[in-house]
Short mmCIF file of C-alpha atoms in Angstrom, two decimals:
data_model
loop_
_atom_site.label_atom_id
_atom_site.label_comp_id
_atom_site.label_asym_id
_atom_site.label_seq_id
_atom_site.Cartn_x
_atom_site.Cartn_y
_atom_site.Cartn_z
CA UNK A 1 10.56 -23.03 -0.06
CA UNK A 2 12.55 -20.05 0.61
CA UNK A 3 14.94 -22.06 2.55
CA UNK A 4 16.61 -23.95 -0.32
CA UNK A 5 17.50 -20.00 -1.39
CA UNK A 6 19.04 -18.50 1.54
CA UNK A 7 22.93 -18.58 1.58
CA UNK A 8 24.30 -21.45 3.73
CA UNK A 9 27.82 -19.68 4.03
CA UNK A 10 26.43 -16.50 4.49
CA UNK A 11 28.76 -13.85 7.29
CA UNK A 12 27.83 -10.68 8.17
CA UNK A 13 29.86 -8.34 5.97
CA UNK A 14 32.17 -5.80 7.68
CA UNK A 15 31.82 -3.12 5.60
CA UNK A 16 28.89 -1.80 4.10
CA UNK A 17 26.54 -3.15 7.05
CA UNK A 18 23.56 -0.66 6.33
CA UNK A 19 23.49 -1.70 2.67
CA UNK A 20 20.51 -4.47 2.27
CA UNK A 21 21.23 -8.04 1.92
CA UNK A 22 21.94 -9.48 -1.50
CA UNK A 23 19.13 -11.73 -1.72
CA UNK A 24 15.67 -11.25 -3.06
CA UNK A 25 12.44 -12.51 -2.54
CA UNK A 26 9.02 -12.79 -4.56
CA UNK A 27 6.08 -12.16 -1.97
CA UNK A 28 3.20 -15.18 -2.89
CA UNK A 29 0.76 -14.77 -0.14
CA UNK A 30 -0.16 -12.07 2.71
CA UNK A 31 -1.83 -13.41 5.61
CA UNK A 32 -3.32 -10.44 7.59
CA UNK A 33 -6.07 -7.75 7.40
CA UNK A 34 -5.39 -4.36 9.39
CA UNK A 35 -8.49 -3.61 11.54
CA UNK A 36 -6.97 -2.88 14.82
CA UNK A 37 -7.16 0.93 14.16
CA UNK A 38 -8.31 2.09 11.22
CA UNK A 39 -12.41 1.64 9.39
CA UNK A 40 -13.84 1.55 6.35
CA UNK A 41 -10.80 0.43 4.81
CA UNK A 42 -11.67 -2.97 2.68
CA UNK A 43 -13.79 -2.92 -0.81
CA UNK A 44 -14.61 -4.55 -4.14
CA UNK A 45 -13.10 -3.57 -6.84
CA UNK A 46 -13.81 -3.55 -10.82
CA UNK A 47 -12.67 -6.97 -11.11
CA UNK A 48 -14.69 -8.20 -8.49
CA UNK A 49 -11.22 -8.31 -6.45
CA UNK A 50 -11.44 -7.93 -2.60
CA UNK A 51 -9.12 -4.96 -1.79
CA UNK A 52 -7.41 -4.13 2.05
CA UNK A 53 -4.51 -3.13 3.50
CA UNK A 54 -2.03 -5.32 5.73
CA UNK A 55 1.23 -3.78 6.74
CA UNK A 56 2.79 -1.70 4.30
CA UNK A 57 0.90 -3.31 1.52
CA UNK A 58 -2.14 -2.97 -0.04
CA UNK A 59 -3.71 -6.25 -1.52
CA UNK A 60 -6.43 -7.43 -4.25
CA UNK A 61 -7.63 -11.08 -3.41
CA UNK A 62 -9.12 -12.47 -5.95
CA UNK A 63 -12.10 -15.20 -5.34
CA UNK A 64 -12.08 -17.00 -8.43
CA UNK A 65 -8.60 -17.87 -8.55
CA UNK A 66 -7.60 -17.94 -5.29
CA UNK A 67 -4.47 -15.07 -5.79
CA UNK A 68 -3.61 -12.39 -4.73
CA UNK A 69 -1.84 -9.16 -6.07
CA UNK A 70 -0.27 -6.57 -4.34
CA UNK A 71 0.69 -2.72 -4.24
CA UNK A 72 4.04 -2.55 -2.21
CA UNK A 73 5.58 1.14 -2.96
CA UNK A 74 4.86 1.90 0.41
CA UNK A 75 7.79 2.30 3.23
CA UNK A 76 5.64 2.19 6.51
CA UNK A 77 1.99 0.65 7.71
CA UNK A 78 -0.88 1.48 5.22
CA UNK A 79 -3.65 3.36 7.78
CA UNK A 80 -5.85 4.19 5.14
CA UNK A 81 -7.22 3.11 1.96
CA UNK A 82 -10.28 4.81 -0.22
CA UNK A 83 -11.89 3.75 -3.69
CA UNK A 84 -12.96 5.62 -6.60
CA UNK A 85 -16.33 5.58 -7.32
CA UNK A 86 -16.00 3.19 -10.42
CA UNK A 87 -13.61 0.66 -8.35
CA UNK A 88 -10.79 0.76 -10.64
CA UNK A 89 -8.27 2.74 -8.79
CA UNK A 90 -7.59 2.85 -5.07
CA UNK A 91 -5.79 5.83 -2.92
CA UNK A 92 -3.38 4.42 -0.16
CA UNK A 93 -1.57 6.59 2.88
CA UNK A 94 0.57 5.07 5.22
CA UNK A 95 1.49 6.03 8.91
CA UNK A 96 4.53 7.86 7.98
CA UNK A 97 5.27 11.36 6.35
CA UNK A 98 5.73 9.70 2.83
CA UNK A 99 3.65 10.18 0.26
CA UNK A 100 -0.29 9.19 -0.81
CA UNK A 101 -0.41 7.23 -3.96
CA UNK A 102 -3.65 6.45 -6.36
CA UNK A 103 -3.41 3.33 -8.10
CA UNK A 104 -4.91 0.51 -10.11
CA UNK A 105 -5.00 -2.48 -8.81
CA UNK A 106 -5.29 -4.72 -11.70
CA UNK A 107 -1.45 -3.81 -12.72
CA UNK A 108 -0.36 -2.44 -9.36
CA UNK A 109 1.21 0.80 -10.64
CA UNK A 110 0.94 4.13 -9.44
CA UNK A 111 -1.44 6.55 -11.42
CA UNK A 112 -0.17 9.37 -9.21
CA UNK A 113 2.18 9.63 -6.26
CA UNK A 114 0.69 13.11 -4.02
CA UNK A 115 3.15 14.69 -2.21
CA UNK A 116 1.81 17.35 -0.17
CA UNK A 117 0.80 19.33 3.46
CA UNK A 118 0.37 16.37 5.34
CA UNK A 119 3.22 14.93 6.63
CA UNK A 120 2.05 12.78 9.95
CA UNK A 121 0.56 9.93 8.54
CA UNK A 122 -3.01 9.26 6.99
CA UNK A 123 -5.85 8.55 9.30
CA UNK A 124 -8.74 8.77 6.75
CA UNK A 125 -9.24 8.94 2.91
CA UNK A 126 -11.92 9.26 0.48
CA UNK A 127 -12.82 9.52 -3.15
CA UNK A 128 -15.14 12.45 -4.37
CA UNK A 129 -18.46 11.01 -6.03
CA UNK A 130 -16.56 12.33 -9.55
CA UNK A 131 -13.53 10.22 -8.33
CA UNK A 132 -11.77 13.23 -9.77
CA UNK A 133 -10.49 14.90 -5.85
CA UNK A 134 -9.40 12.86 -2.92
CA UNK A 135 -9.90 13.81 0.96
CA UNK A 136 -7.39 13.50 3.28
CA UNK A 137 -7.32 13.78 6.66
CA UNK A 138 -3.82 13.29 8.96
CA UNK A 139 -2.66 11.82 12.23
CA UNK A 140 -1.38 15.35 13.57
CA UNK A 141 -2.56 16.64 16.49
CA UNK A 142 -5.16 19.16 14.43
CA UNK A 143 -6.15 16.56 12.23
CA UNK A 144 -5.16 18.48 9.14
CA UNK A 145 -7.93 18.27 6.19
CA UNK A 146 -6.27 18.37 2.50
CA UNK A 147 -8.18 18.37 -1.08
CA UNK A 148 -5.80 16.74 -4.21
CA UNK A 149 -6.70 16.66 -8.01
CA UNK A 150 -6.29 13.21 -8.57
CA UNK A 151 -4.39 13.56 -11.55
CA UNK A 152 -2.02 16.26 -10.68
CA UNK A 153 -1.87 15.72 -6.76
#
C-alpha cells in the first residue's frame, strides 16, 4: 500500500514550500463518475472500453480485464467529454480556462491540445459526423459557441 512509501521522517521544508513534494505516486484505480452537472458525457469506445470523466481525469474501464486507463493532462474538473464518430479518440474540456485536448484512449496521449476563444470552462462538446471539427460550447455568461479542425485546433 502506499503507506509503506510515504516518508516516516518527513518535515515540512522551510524553503521552497510551494515546490511539490518529492514523492510520487502511480494512480491504479478511480472510484467516481461525474454526473452531478454535466450529460451525455460517458461512451464506448473502439475497444469496447467504457469511457467518463471523474475529476480531472478522463478514464477507459475496460470489462474484460477489469482495468482501467486514464488521460490525466488535465489541471482542473473535466465538465465535458465528446467521441468521434469511429470511437477511437475522445475530446475532453475541463472547468478552467486551460486548454481542450483530443485524444486516444488506448495510449492516453494527446492527438491535439486546442487552445483557443474560450477561456471559462467547457460546458458541452461534440464530434462532427466526419469526426474531422469539434463543437464547443463554454461556461461564460453568453455561452460562447467555437468550431476547431481537429487536427490543427
Amino acid at each position: 500500500g502506499w503507506l509503506d512509501k510515504a516518508p516516516t521522517d518527513f518535515r515540512k521544508p522551510k524553503l521552497n514550500q510551494n515546490k511539490a513534494p518529492q514523492i510520487g505516486f502511480d494512480l491504479e484505480w478511480v472510484h467516481g463518475y461525474r454526473s452531478h452537472d454535466s450529460r451525455n458525457n460517458i461512451g464506448i469506445l473502439a475497444d469496447n472500453s467504457i469511457c467518463y470523466p471523474a475529476a480531472g481525469l478522463g478514464i477507459a474501464y475496460d470489462p474484460s480485464t477489469g482495468l482501467q486507463r486514464f488521460f490525466n493532462n488535465h489541471i482542473d474538473d473535466v465538465t465535458a467529454i465528446s467521441f468521434s464518430p469511429d470511437k477511437r479518440f475522445v475530446a475532453t474540456g475541463e472547468i478552467g480556462p486551460k486548454p481542450l485536448y483530443v485524444f486516444g484512449m488506448q495510449y492516453n496521449e494527446p492527438k491535439h491540445i486546442i487552445k483557443g476563444k474560450l477561456t471559462k470552462g467547457i460546458q458541452s462538446l461534440s464530434f462532427s459526423p466526419s469526426g474531422k471539427t469539434l463543437a464547443a460550447v463554454a461556461i461564460d455568461p453568453d455561452h460562447s459557441v467555437a468550431v476547431y479542425n481537429v487536427d490543427t485546433g
